[in-house]
XYZ file of N, CA and C in Angstrom:
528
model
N 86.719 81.287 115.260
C 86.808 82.317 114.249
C 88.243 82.365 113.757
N 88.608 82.134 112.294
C 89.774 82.211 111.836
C 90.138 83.888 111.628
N 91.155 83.954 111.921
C 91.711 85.143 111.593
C 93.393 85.075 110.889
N 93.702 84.191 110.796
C 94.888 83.983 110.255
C 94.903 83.770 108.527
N 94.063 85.354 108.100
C 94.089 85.536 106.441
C 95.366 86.086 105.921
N 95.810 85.596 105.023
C 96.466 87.091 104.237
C 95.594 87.823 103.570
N 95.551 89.247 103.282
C 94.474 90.092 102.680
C 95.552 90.613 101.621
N 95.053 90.642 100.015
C 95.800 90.999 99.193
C 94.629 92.190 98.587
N 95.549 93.034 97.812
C 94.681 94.015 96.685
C 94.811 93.667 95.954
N 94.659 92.765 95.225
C 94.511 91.927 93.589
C 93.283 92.805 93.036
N 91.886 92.704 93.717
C 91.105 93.170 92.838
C 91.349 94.552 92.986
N 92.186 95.659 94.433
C 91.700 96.735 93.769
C 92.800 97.579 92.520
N 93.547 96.476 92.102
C 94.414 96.900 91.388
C 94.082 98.283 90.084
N 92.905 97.503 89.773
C 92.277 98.255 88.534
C 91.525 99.856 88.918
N 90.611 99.651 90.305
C 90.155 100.696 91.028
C 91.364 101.739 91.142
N 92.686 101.180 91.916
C 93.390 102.240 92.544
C 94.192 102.800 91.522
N 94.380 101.931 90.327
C 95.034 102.751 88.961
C 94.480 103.600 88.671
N 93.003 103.738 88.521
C 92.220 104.448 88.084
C 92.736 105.973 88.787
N 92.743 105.718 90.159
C 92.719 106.703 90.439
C 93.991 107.669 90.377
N 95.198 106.507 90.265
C 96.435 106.946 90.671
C 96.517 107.704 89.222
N 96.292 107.417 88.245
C 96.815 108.228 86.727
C 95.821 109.124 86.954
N 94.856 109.716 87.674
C 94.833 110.463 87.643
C 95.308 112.240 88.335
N 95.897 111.018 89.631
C 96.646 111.831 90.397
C 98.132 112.212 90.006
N 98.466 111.129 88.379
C 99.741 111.364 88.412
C 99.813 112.513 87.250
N 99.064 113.146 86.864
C 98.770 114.071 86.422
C 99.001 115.757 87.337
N 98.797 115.780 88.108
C 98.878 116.370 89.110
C 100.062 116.636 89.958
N 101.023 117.199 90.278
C 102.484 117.082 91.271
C 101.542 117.158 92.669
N 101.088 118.005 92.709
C 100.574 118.750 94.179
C 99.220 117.163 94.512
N 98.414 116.631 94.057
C 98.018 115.558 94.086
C 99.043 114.306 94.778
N 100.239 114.222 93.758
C 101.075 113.342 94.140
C 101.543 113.615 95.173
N 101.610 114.600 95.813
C 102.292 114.747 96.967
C 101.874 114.584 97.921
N 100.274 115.027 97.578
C 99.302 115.519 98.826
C 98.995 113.985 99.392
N 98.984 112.692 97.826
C 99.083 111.587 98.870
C 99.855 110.737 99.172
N 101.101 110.953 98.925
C 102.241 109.964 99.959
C 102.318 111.145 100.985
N 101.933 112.157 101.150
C 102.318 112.809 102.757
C 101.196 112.072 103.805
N 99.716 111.960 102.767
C 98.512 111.101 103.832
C 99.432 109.996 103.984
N 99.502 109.270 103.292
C 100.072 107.700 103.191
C 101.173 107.665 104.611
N 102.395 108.616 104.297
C 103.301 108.595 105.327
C 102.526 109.290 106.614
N 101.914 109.851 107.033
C 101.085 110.647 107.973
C 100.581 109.032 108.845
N 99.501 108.452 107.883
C 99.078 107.184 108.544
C 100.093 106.300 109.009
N 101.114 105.955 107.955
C 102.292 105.296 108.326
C 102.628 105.335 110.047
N 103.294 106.598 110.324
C 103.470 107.291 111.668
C 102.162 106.796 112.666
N 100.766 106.916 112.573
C 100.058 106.610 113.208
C 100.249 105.230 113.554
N 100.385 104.502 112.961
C 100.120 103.291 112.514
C 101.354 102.362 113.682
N 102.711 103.073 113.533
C 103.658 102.906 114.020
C 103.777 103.303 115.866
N 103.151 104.341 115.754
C 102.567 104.542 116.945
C 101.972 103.424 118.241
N 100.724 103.429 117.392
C 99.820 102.605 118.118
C 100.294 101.298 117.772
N 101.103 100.289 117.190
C 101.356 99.095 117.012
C 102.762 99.320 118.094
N 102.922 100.156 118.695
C 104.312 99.982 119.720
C 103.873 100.193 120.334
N 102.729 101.110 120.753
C 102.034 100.903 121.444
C 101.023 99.501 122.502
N 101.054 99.090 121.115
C 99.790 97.535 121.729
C 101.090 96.676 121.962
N 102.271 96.479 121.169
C 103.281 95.867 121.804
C 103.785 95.973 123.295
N 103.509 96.986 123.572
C 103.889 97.353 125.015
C 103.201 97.666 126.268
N 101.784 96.837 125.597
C 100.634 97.367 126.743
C 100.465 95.778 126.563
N 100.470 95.255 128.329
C 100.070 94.137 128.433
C 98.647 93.667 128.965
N 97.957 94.696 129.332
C 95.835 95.196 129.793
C 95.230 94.529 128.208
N 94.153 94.292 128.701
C 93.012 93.647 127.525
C 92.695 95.047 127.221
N 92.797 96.253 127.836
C 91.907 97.523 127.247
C 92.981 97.892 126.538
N 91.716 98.159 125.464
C 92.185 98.795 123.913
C 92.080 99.875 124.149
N 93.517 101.253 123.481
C 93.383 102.744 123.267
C 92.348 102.484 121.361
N 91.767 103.482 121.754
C 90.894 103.675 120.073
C 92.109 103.809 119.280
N 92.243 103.333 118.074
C 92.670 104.266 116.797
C 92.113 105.228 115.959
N 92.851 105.648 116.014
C 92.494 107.239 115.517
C 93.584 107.393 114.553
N 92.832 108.314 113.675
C 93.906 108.545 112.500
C 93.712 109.929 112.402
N 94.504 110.693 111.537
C 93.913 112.070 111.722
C 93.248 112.568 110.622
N 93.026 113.749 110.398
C 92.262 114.162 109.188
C 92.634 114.100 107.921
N 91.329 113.522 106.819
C 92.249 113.045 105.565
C 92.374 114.135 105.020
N 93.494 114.195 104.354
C 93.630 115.444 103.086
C 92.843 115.940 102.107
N 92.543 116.778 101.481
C 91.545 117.118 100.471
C 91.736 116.449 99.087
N 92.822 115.803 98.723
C 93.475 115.473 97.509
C 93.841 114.612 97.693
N 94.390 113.349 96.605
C 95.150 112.476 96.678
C 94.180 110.997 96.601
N 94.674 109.923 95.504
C 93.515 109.085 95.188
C 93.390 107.897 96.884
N 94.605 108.110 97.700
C 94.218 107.423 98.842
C 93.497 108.126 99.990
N 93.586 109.572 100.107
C 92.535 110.235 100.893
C 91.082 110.028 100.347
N 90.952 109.972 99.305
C 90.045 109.533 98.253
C 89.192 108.450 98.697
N 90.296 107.467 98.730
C 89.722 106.044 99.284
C 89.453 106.273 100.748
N 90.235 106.710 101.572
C 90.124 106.789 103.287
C 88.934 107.424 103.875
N 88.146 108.449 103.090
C 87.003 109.624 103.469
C 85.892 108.770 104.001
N 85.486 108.101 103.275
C 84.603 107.293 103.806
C 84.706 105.833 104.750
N 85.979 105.722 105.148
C 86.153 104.349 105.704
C 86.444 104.430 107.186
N 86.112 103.542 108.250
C 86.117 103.463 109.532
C 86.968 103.541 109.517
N 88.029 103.811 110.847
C 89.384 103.679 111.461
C 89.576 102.436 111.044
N 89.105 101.116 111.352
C 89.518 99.813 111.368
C 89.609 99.796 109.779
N 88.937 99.841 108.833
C 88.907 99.719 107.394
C 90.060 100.791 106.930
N 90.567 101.440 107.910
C 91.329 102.612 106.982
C 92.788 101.607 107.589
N 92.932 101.058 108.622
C 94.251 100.460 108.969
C 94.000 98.974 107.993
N 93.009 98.032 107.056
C 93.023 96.895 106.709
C 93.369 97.802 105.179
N 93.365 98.703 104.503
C 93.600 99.385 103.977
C 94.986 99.808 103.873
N 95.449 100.821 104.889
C 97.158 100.692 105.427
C 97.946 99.098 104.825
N 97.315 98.332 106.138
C 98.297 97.337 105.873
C 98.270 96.386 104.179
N 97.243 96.532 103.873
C 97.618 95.925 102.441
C 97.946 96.670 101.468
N 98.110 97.943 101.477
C 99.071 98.438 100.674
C 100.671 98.431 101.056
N 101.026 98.180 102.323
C 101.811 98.705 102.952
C 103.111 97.352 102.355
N 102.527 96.133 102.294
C 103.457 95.281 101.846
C 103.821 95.640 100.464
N 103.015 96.563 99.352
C 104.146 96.657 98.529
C 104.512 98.151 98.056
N 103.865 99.298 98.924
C 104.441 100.623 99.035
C 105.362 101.236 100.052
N 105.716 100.187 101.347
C 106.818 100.833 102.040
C 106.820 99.089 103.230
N 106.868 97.941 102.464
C 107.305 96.568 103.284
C 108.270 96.710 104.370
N 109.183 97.762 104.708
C 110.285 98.312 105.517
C 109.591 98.284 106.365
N 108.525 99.210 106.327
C 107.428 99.060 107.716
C 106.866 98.523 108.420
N 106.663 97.252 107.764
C 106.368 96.014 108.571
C 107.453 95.560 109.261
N 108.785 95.313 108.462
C 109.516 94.930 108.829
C 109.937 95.493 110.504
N 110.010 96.883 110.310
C 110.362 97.719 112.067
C 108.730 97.352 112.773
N 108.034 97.041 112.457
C 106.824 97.284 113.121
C 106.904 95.668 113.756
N 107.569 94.644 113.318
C 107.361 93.745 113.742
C 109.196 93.137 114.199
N 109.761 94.512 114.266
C 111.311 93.517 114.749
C 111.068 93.648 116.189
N 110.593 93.805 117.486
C 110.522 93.068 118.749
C 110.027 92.324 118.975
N 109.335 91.479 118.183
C 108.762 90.460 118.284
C 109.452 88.740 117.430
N 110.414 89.636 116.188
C 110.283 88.701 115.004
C 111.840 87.696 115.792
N 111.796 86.844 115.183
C 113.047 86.357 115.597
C 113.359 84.949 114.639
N 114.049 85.512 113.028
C 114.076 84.807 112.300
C 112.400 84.428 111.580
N 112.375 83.289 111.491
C 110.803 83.042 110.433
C 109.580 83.261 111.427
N 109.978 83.186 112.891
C 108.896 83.235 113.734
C 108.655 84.392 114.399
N 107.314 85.113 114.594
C 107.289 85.676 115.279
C 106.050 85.279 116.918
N 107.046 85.789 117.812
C 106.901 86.072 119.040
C 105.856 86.024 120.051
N 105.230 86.409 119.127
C 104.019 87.361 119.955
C 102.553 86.937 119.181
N 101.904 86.425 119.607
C 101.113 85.486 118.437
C 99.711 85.956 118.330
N 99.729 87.390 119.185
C 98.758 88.142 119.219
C 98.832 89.104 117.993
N 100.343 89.380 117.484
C 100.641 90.031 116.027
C 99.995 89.552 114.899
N 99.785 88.425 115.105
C 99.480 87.339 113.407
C 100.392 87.530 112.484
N 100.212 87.683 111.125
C 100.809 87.729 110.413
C 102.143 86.138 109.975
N 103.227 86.010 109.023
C 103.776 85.287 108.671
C 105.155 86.079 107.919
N 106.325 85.364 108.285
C 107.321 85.696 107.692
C 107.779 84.719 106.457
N 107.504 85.636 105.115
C 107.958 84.773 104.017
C 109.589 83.886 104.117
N 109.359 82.427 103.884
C 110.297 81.777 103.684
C 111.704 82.445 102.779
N 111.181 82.949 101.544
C 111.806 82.829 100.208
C 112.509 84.642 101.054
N 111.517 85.111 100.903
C 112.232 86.662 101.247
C 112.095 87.454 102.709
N 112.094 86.575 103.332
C 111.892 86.937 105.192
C 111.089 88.587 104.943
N 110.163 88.544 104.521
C 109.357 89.613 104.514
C 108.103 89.015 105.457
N 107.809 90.215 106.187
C 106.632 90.026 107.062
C 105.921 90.487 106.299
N 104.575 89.387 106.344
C 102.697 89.606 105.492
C 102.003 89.817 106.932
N 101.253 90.702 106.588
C 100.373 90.818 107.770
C 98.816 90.031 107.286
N 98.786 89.606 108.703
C 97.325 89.219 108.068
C 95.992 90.242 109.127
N 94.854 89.611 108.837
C 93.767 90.220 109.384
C 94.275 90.598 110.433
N 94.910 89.293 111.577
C 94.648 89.188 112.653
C 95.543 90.481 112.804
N 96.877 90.929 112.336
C 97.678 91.693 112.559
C 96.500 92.910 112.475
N 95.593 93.023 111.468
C 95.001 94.371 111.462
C 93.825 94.589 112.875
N 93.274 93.593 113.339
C 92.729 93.053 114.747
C 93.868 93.646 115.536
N 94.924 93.101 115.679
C 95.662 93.604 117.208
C 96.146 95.059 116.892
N 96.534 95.840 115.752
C 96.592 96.762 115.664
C 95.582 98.047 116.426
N 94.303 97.378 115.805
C 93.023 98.331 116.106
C 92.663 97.779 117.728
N 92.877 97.360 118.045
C 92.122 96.212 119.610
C 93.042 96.039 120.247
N 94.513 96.094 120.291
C 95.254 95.259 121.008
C 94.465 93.998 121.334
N 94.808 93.442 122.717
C 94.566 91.909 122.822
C 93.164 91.675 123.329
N 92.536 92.670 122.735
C 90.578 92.494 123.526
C 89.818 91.945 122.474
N 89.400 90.667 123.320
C 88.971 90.186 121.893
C 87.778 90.353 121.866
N 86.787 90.996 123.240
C 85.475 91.426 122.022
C 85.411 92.377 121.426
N 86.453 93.332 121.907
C 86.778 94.359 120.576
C 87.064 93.576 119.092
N 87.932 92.800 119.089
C 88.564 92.294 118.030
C 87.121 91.535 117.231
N 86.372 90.900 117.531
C 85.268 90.577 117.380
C 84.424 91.596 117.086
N 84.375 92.383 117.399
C 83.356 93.707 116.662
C 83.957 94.222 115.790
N 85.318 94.546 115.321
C 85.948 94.740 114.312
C 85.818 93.684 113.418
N 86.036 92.788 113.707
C 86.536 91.158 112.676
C 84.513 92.294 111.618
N 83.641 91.405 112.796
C 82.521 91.884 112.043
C 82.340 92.845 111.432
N 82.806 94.007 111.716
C 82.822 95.430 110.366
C 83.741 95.218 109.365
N 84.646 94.800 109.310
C 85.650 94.905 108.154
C 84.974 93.771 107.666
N 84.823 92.162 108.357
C 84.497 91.265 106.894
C 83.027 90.974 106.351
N 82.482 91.731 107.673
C 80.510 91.099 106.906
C 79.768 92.684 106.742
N 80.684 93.383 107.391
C 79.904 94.925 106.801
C 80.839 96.271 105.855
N 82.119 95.973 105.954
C 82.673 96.566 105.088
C 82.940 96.685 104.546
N 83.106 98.069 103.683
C 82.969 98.422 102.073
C 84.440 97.878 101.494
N 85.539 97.636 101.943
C 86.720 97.641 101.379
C 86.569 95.840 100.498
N 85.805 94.814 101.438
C 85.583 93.730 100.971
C 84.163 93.616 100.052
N 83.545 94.403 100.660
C 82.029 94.597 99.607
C 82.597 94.386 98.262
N 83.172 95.790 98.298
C 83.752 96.516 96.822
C 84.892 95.624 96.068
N 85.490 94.530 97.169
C 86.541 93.604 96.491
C 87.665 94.685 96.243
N 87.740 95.810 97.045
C 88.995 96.669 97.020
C 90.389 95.643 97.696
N 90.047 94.784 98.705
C 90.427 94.275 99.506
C 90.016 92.866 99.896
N 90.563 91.903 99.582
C 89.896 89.989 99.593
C 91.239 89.472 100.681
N 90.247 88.602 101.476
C 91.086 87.903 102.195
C 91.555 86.545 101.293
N 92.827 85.749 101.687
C 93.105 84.992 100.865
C 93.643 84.264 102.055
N 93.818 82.748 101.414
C 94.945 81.643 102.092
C 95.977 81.825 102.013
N 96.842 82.397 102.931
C 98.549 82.378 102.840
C 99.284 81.410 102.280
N 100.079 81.354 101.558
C 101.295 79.860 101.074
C 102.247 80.536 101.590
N 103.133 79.898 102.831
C 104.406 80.335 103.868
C 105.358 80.118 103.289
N 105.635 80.464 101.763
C 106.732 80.234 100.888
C 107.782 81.432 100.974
């Protein structure tokens, strides 16, 4: 089973505009969702220092906390599993707060390589930016259990809505 995708939002570009002009209409909207956004962030950061530092095959659940009433990414999150709400996270995350990857993956990174090969992901050549891939969204949700990781792999790519909907497409990385 490959897991070494990059996952881009190309297609939900058009979806999440939609929603964002309409939130940008709104201050209290706008706010209500970069506080979700940063809220998950924190979670996110959590439990990935977490699985860094737990060397057991048993996975803690992810858990996220309650979505906000407002905001076009609580919007998107209401209906999505924990695992779909972190494959979600991380592909926005490379181009609404990439910093985050960056700390989320400096004990491991060391120059173009990283470490820990249970992370996945790839450090761009051109701009030493860390891409996360699936697998990164796998060890996030599972740490290193892989029939967890395997029951996830299966909800996010053959039953979930984020790829149904083409909110979210896995792609071939170029390590440029």
């Amino acid at each position: 089973m490959e897991h070494d995708h990059d996952f881009h939002d190309t297609h939900s570009s058009q979806a999440f505009n939609a929603l964002v002009e309409s939130a940008l209409l709104d201050e209290d909207a706008l706010r209500s969702n970069v506080d979700a956004i940063n809220e998950d962030i924190n979670t996110l950061k959590d439990i990935f220092n977490s699985r860094l530092n737990d060397s057991s095959f048993e996975s803690t659940p992810l858990e996220w906390g309650k979505v906000s009433d407002i905001g076009p990414y609580s919007d998107l999150c209401r209906d999505l599993s924990h695992s779909e709400r972190a494959l979600l996270l991380f592909s926005l995350l490379t181009h609404y707060a990439p910093e985050v990857l960056r700390e989320l993956v400096a004990p491991v990174q060391h120059g173009l390589v990283i470490n820990n090969f249970h992370v996945g992901g790839f450090v761009k050549r051109s701009s030493q930016q860390f891409i996360p891939t699936l697998q990164t969204v796998l060890f996030a949700c599972a740490g290193t259990d892989k029939a967890e990781q395997q029951l996830i792999y299966r909800e996010l790519v053959m039953e979930g809505s984020l790829m149904k909907k083409q909110i979210v497409a896995l792609l071939s990385f170029d390590d440029s």
